[in-house]
XYZ file of C-alpha atoms in Angstrom:
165
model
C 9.320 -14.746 -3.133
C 5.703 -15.607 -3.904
C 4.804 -17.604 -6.866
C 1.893 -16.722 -8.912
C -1.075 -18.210 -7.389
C 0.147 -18.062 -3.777
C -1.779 -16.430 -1.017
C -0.522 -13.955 0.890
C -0.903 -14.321 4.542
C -3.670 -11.838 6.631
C -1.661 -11.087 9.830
C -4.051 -10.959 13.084
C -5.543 -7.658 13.819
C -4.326 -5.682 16.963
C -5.561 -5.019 20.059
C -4.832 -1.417 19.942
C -3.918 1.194 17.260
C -4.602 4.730 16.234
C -8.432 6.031 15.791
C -8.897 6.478 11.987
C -11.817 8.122 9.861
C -11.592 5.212 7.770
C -15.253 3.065 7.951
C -16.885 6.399 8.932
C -19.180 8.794 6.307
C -15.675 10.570 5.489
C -14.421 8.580 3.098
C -17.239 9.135 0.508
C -17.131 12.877 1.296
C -13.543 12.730 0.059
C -13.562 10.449 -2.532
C -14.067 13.131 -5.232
C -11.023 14.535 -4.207
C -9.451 10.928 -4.082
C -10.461 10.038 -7.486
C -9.286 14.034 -8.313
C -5.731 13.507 -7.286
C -5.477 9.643 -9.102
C -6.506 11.216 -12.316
C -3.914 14.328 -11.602
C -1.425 11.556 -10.957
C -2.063 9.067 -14.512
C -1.266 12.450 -16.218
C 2.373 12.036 -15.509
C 4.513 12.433 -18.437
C 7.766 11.083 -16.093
C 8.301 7.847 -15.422
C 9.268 8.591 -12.002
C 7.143 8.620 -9.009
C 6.223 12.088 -8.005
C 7.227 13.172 -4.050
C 4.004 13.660 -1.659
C 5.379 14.620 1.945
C 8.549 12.666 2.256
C 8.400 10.051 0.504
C 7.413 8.939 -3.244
C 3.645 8.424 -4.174
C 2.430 5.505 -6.333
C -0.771 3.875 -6.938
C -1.768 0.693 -6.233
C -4.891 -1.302 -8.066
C -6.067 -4.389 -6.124
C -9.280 -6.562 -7.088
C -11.743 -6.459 -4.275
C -11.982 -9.763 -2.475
C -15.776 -9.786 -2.495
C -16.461 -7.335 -5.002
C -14.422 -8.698 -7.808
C -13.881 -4.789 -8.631
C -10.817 -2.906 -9.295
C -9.984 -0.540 -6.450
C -6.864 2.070 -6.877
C -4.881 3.224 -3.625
C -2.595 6.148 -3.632
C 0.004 4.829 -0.756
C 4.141 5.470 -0.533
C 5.803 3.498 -2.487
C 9.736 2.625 -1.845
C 11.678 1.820 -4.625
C 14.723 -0.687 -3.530
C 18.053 -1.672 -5.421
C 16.578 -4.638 -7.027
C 13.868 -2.863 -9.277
C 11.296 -3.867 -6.768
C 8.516 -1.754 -4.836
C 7.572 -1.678 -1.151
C 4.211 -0.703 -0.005
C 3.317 -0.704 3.738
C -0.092 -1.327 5.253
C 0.000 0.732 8.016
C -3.339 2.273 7.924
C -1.794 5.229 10.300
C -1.253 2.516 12.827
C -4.547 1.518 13.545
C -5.103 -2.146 14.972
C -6.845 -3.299 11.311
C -5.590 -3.848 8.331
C -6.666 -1.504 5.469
C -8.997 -2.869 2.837
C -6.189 -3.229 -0.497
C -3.897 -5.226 1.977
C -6.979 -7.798 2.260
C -7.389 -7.509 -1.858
C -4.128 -7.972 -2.332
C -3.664 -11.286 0.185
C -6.856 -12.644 -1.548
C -6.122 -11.954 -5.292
C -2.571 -11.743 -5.297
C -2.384 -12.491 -8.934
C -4.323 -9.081 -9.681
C -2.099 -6.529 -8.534
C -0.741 -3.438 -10.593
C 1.050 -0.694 -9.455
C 1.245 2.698 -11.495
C 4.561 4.687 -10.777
C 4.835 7.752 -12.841
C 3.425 7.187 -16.306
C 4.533 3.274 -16.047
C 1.498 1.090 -15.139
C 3.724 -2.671 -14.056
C 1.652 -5.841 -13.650
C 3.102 -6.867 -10.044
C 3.427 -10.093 -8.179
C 3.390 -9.174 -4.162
C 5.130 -10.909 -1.682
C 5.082 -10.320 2.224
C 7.961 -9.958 3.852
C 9.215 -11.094 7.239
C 11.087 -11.399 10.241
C 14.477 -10.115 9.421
C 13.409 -8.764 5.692
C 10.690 -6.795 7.343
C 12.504 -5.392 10.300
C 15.196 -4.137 7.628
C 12.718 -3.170 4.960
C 10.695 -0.982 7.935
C 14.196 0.513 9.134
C 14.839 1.918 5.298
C 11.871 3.228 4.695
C 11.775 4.410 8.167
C 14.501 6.192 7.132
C 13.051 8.166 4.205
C 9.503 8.669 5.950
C 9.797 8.881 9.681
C 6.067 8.474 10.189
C 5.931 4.817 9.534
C 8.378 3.929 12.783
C 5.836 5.906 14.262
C 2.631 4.129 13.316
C 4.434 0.477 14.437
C 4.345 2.539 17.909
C 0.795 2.445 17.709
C -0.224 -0.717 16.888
C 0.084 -4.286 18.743
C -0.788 -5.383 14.739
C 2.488 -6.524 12.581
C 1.702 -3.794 10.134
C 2.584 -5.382 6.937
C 5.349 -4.531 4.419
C 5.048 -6.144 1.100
C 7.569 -6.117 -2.071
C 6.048 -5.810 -5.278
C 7.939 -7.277 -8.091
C 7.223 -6.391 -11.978
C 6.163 -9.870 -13.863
């Protein structure tokens, strides 16, 4: 488990991966629809994390690591047994990592993650080896499409727990 303070490490990028739209001119023709569905989602009156798909939406808020802004991600979140998030960077398996992963690894000690209508300060911690293999076969599991974007990659896409402080 990370301590506060602690960096979290940037993986190498891949080789290889899928093509995304992300970087392109779409992005800020969607983000009115982006910011649309984050202020749909704060208007939760349940503490639980609505469903999107197959698998159980949050948001994650990350400081930008040369912006010093706050930047808010929707992204599936998996709850686990011990009261502690997992949130994948797997960018739909392209061979980069996507932009809150790099927040989060740089300001690790300015991460919050909004699930339902509870907004938890969290400190993130990357797993791997063993923890990741097993943490990628569970939420595997719930959300087939993540196996799938590992298949596309040569990047370790990275899974990281987020624990409440």
């Amino acid at each position: 488990m990370a301590e506060p303070g602690d960096r979290i490490e940037i993986t190498p990028r891949g080789t290889r991966g899928a093509r995304t739209m992300w970087g392109s001119f779409l992005p800020r023709l969607f983000k009115p629809l982006l910011d649309m569905q984050i202020s749909r989602y704060r208007k939760a009156t349940e503490p639980v994390a609505p469903k999107m798909f197959d698998f159980p939406l949050v948001l994650l808020t990350t400081v930008g690591a040369r912006t010093g802004r706050e930047f808010t991600h929707p992204l599936g979140g998996f709850e686990q047994e011990d009261d502690t998030w997992l949130v994948v960077g797997s960018k739909s398996g392209a061979s980069t990592h996507p932009a809150w992963f790099i927040n989060l690894a740089k300001n690790p000690d300015n991460v919050w993650l909004e699930v339902g209508n509870r907004k938890l300060k969290v400190q993130p911690s990357l797993l791997k080896g063993k923890e990741r293999a097993a943490a990628l076969a569970r939420i595997a599991a719930i959300s087939p499409r993540y196996a799938e974007y590992q298949n596309k990659t040569d990047r370790e896409i990275p899974i990281v727990c987020l624990r409440a402080t």
